[in-house]
Each structure stands twice: as C-alpha cells, then as structure tokens.
C-alpha cells in the first residue's frame, strides 16, 4: 500500500502516514529532520535517557505523538561550565505532531529511527551483457520513478 497521507512544507520535514498491519496500526514517517536533532533523538532512544523511556528502547511507548517528541528531543541535563543556550526542537515537528494527536487520537506511540537511502536510474530497462551473464534488468515501482515513496 502507499501512504495514506503526505504533508510537505518547504524548509520543514516531510510527514508520511502509512497503514500498518491492521486497521488500528500505522506508521508516521518524519523525513528531513536536521542532523543534530536526529542524532539527539537516536541517542535518547539508544541510551534510554529520554524521560519515561525504559531500559529497553524497543518497548518505549507514549500516550501521544507530542509526548514522544518532547521526550526524545528533550535536552539532557548535563552541568556545564559555560552558559549554553537552551536546545530548541524544530517547531515544525512539534506543531505537526500536536495536530496529528488531535486528528488521530493515538492510543500508543513508539519512537523508532531508521536510516534509508535509495537509488534510481534514468533508464527503466537496461540490457546487461557480461561473459558469464546476459539479460535484462527492469526497474519497477519507486526505483523507476526516482522517489523512495
């Protein structure tokens, strides 16, 4: 299946809602987060240092998208000799996730971080001819169009 919903605003992350295995499950993909925000989220999940995260991050759940976002983007409380400015989470995700909480009313939200890459070709069909192999490669679906989703 393809995305149920897709939301894009220039200069902000892209949000894609995808259906899950059942009617009451689904995925929200947030693509295009700033690298420093993504690294902070990953370290919060991996270390279990985010507020309310248990020792096993794969079992971390929250009551809402907003609660999850606040927890995984929360700046760590590390004493510093310098006066450091407060780390500000990106405004776009916070607003978008608040809206999704109102719209979808989730029962449970679990954070995950996945890195993905993709490739594409200008030609959809390519004839391959080598000493040990001859044949055709035909790209179908997303790979043929140059977009991951």
mmCIF file of C-alpha atoms in Angstrom:
data_model
loop_
_atom_site.group_PDB
_atom_site.id
_atom_site.type_symbol
_atom_site.label_atom_id
_atom_site.label_comp_id
_atom_site.label_asym_id
_atom_site.label_seq_id
_atom_site.Cartn_x
_atom_site.Cartn_y
_atom_site.Cartn_z
ATOM 1 C CA UNK A 1 0.000 0.000 0.000
ATOM 2 C CA UNK A 2 1.088 3.561 -0.438
ATOM 3 C CA UNK A 3 0.945 6.441 2.008
ATOM 4 C CA UNK A 4 -2.418 7.362 3.464
ATOM 5 C CA UNK A 5 -1.329 10.945 3.835
ATOM 6 C CA UNK A 6 1.641 13.083 2.903
ATOM 7 C CA UNK A 7 2.391 16.566 4.172
ATOM 8 C CA UNK A 8 5.217 18.766 2.928
ATOM 9 C CA UNK A 9 6.119 22.387 3.663
ATOM 10 C CA UNK A 10 9.265 23.999 2.217
ATOM 11 C CA UNK A 11 12.041 24.119 4.792
ATOM 12 C CA UNK A 12 10.311 21.633 7.127
ATOM 13 C CA UNK A 13 10.445 17.838 7.449
ATOM 14 C CA UNK A 14 8.107 15.731 5.325
ATOM 15 C CA UNK A 15 5.445 13.604 7.050
ATOM 16 C CA UNK A 16 4.010 10.439 5.563
ATOM 17 C CA UNK A 17 1.265 8.367 7.197
ATOM 18 C CA UNK A 18 1.303 4.727 6.148
ATOM 19 C CA UNK A 19 -1.118 1.967 7.068
ATOM 20 C CA UNK A 20 0.011 -0.789 9.425
ATOM 21 C CA UNK A 21 -0.724 -4.490 9.606
ATOM 22 C CA UNK A 22 -4.211 -3.854 10.960
ATOM 23 C CA UNK A 23 -6.786 -1.053 10.923
ATOM 24 C CA UNK A 24 -5.675 0.242 14.310
ATOM 25 C CA UNK A 25 -1.956 0.387 13.451
ATOM 26 C CA UNK A 26 0.090 2.640 11.265
ATOM 27 C CA UNK A 27 3.379 4.408 10.773
ATOM 28 C CA UNK A 28 4.244 8.075 10.736
ATOM 29 C CA UNK A 29 7.491 8.732 8.918
ATOM 30 C CA UNK A 30 9.192 12.060 9.527
ATOM 31 C CA UNK A 31 11.826 12.667 6.883
ATOM 32 C CA UNK A 32 14.239 15.553 6.661
ATOM 33 C CA UNK A 33 14.991 16.241 10.321
ATOM 34 C CA UNK A 34 18.122 18.270 10.953
ATOM 35 C CA UNK A 35 21.149 16.007 11.572
ATOM 36 C CA UNK A 36 21.723 17.339 15.104
ATOM 37 C CA UNK A 37 18.063 16.710 16.025
ATOM 38 C CA UNK A 38 18.199 13.214 14.535
ATOM 39 C CA UNK A 39 21.418 12.393 16.402
ATOM 40 C CA UNK A 40 19.912 13.621 19.663
ATOM 41 C CA UNK A 41 16.770 11.529 19.131
ATOM 42 C CA UNK A 42 18.828 8.455 18.281
ATOM 43 C CA UNK A 43 20.991 8.844 21.373
ATOM 44 C CA UNK A 44 17.908 9.395 23.574
ATOM 45 C CA UNK A 45 16.308 6.207 22.278
ATOM 46 C CA UNK A 46 19.510 4.124 22.312
ATOM 47 C CA UNK A 47 20.575 5.144 25.802
ATOM 48 C CA UNK A 48 17.106 5.138 27.296
ATOM 49 C CA UNK A 49 17.857 8.613 28.645
ATOM 50 C CA UNK A 50 14.679 10.186 27.351
ATOM 51 C CA UNK A 51 12.096 10.847 30.035
ATOM 52 C CA UNK A 52 9.777 7.848 30.505
ATOM 53 C CA UNK A 53 11.919 5.532 28.352
ATOM 54 C CA UNK A 54 12.546 2.142 29.984
ATOM 55 C CA UNK A 55 15.836 0.234 29.723
ATOM 56 C CA UNK A 56 14.675 -1.453 26.535
ATOM 57 C CA UNK A 57 14.071 1.307 23.953
ATOM 58 C CA UNK A 58 12.254 -1.023 21.540
ATOM 59 C CA UNK A 59 9.445 -1.250 24.115
ATOM 60 C CA UNK A 60 9.155 2.509 24.751
ATOM 61 C CA UNK A 61 5.657 3.842 24.344
ATOM 62 C CA UNK A 62 3.911 7.155 24.887
ATOM 63 C CA UNK A 63 0.294 8.268 25.040
ATOM 64 C CA UNK A 64 0.682 10.784 22.191
ATOM 65 C CA UNK A 65 2.967 11.921 19.382
ATOM 66 C CA UNK A 66 3.567 15.170 21.269
ATOM 67 C CA UNK A 67 4.633 13.349 24.478
ATOM 68 C CA UNK A 68 7.011 11.189 22.470
ATOM 69 C CA UNK A 69 8.506 14.197 20.641
ATOM 70 C CA UNK A 70 9.006 16.193 23.849
ATOM 71 C CA UNK A 71 10.709 13.228 25.471
ATOM 72 C CA UNK A 72 13.121 12.260 22.705
ATOM 73 C CA UNK A 73 14.085 15.863 21.863
ATOM 74 C CA UNK A 74 14.485 16.954 25.465
ATOM 75 C CA UNK A 75 17.935 18.425 26.067
ATOM 76 C CA UNK A 76 19.976 16.369 28.533
ATOM 77 C CA UNK A 77 20.565 17.900 31.944
ATOM 78 C CA UNK A 78 24.339 17.994 31.950
ATOM 79 C CA UNK A 79 26.045 20.610 34.131
ATOM 80 C CA UNK A 80 28.280 22.844 32.071
ATOM 81 C CA UNK A 81 30.893 25.450 32.965
ATOM 82 C CA UNK A 82 29.770 27.564 30.016
ATOM 83 C CA UNK A 83 26.384 29.152 29.737
ATOM 84 C CA UNK A 84 24.812 27.158 26.964
ATOM 85 C CA UNK A 85 21.656 28.253 25.204
ATOM 86 C CA UNK A 86 18.643 26.016 25.513
ATOM 87 C CA UNK A 87 18.356 23.464 22.740
ATOM 88 C CA UNK A 88 15.260 24.301 20.738
ATOM 89 C CA UNK A 89 13.480 21.445 19.000
ATOM 90 C CA UNK A 90 12.320 22.127 15.467
ATOM 91 C CA UNK A 91 8.997 23.978 15.577
ATOM 92 C CA UNK A 92 7.539 22.164 12.567
ATOM 93 C CA UNK A 93 7.519 18.658 14.055
ATOM 94 C CA UNK A 94 6.079 19.838 17.365
ATOM 95 C CA UNK A 95 3.171 21.606 15.663
ATOM 96 C CA UNK A 96 2.570 18.795 13.175
ATOM 97 C CA UNK A 97 2.597 16.125 15.885
ATOM 98 C CA UNK A 98 0.213 18.130 18.055
ATOM 99 C CA UNK A 99 -2.163 18.351 15.083
ATOM 100 C CA UNK A 100 -1.873 14.589 14.459
ATOM 101 C CA UNK A 101 -2.681 13.914 18.128
ATOM 102 C CA UNK A 102 -5.919 15.865 17.720
ATOM 103 C CA UNK A 103 -6.740 14.263 14.387
ATOM 104 C CA UNK A 104 -5.828 10.618 15.064
ATOM 105 C CA UNK A 105 -6.133 10.351 18.868
ATOM 106 C CA UNK A 106 -3.470 7.632 19.173
ATOM 107 C CA UNK A 107 -3.638 5.037 21.937
ATOM 108 C CA UNK A 108 0.085 4.332 21.875
ATOM 109 C CA UNK A 109 3.120 5.860 20.139
ATOM 110 C CA UNK A 110 6.567 4.254 19.954
ATOM 111 C CA UNK A 111 9.648 6.058 18.572
ATOM 112 C CA UNK A 112 11.998 4.404 16.073
ATOM 113 C CA UNK A 113 14.872 5.745 13.974
ATOM 114 C CA UNK A 114 15.617 4.266 10.587
ATOM 115 C CA UNK A 115 18.138 5.396 8.030
ATOM 116 C CA UNK A 116 17.155 4.805 4.435
ATOM 117 C CA UNK A 117 18.691 5.506 1.095
ATOM 118 C CA UNK A 118 17.534 4.840 -2.405
ATOM 119 C CA UNK A 119 18.745 4.908 -5.947
ATOM 120 C CA UNK A 120 17.175 5.376 -9.304
ATOM 121 C CA UNK A 121 18.037 5.158 -12.958
ATOM 122 C CA UNK A 122 17.192 7.381 -15.904
ATOM 123 C CA UNK A 123 16.515 4.236 -17.918
ATOM 124 C CA UNK A 124 13.831 1.840 -16.728
ATOM 125 C CA UNK A 125 15.154 -1.064 -18.822
ATOM 126 C CA UNK A 126 18.835 -1.984 -19.116
ATOM 127 C CA UNK A 127 20.382 -4.772 -21.156
ATOM 128 C CA UNK A 128 23.230 -6.455 -19.239
ATOM 129 C CA UNK A 129 25.843 -8.343 -21.196
ATOM 130 C CA UNK A 130 28.840 -9.938 -19.463
ATOM 131 C CA UNK A 131 30.980 -13.013 -20.112
ATOM 132 C CA UNK A 132 29.069 -15.094 -17.581
ATOM 133 C CA UNK A 133 25.650 -13.446 -17.820
ATOM 134 C CA UNK A 134 23.318 -11.842 -20.295
ATOM 135 C CA UNK A 135 19.859 -10.496 -19.609
ATOM 136 C CA UNK A 136 17.657 -7.534 -18.857
ATOM 137 C CA UNK A 137 17.159 -5.511 -15.697
ATOM 138 C CA UNK A 138 13.748 -3.906 -15.417
ATOM 139 C CA UNK A 139 13.154 -1.385 -12.645
ATOM 140 C CA UNK A 140 9.621 -1.292 -11.321
ATOM 141 C CA UNK A 141 7.793 0.935 -8.880
ATOM 142 C CA UNK A 142 9.606 3.516 -6.820
ATOM 143 C CA UNK A 143 13.099 2.738 -8.137
ATOM 144 C CA UNK A 144 11.965 3.533 -11.688
ATOM 145 C CA UNK A 145 10.497 6.889 -10.687
ATOM 146 C CA UNK A 146 13.426 8.111 -8.607
ATOM 147 C CA UNK A 147 11.480 8.624 -5.401
ATOM 148 C CA UNK A 148 11.656 6.452 -2.303
ATOM 149 C CA UNK A 149 7.904 6.641 -1.609
#
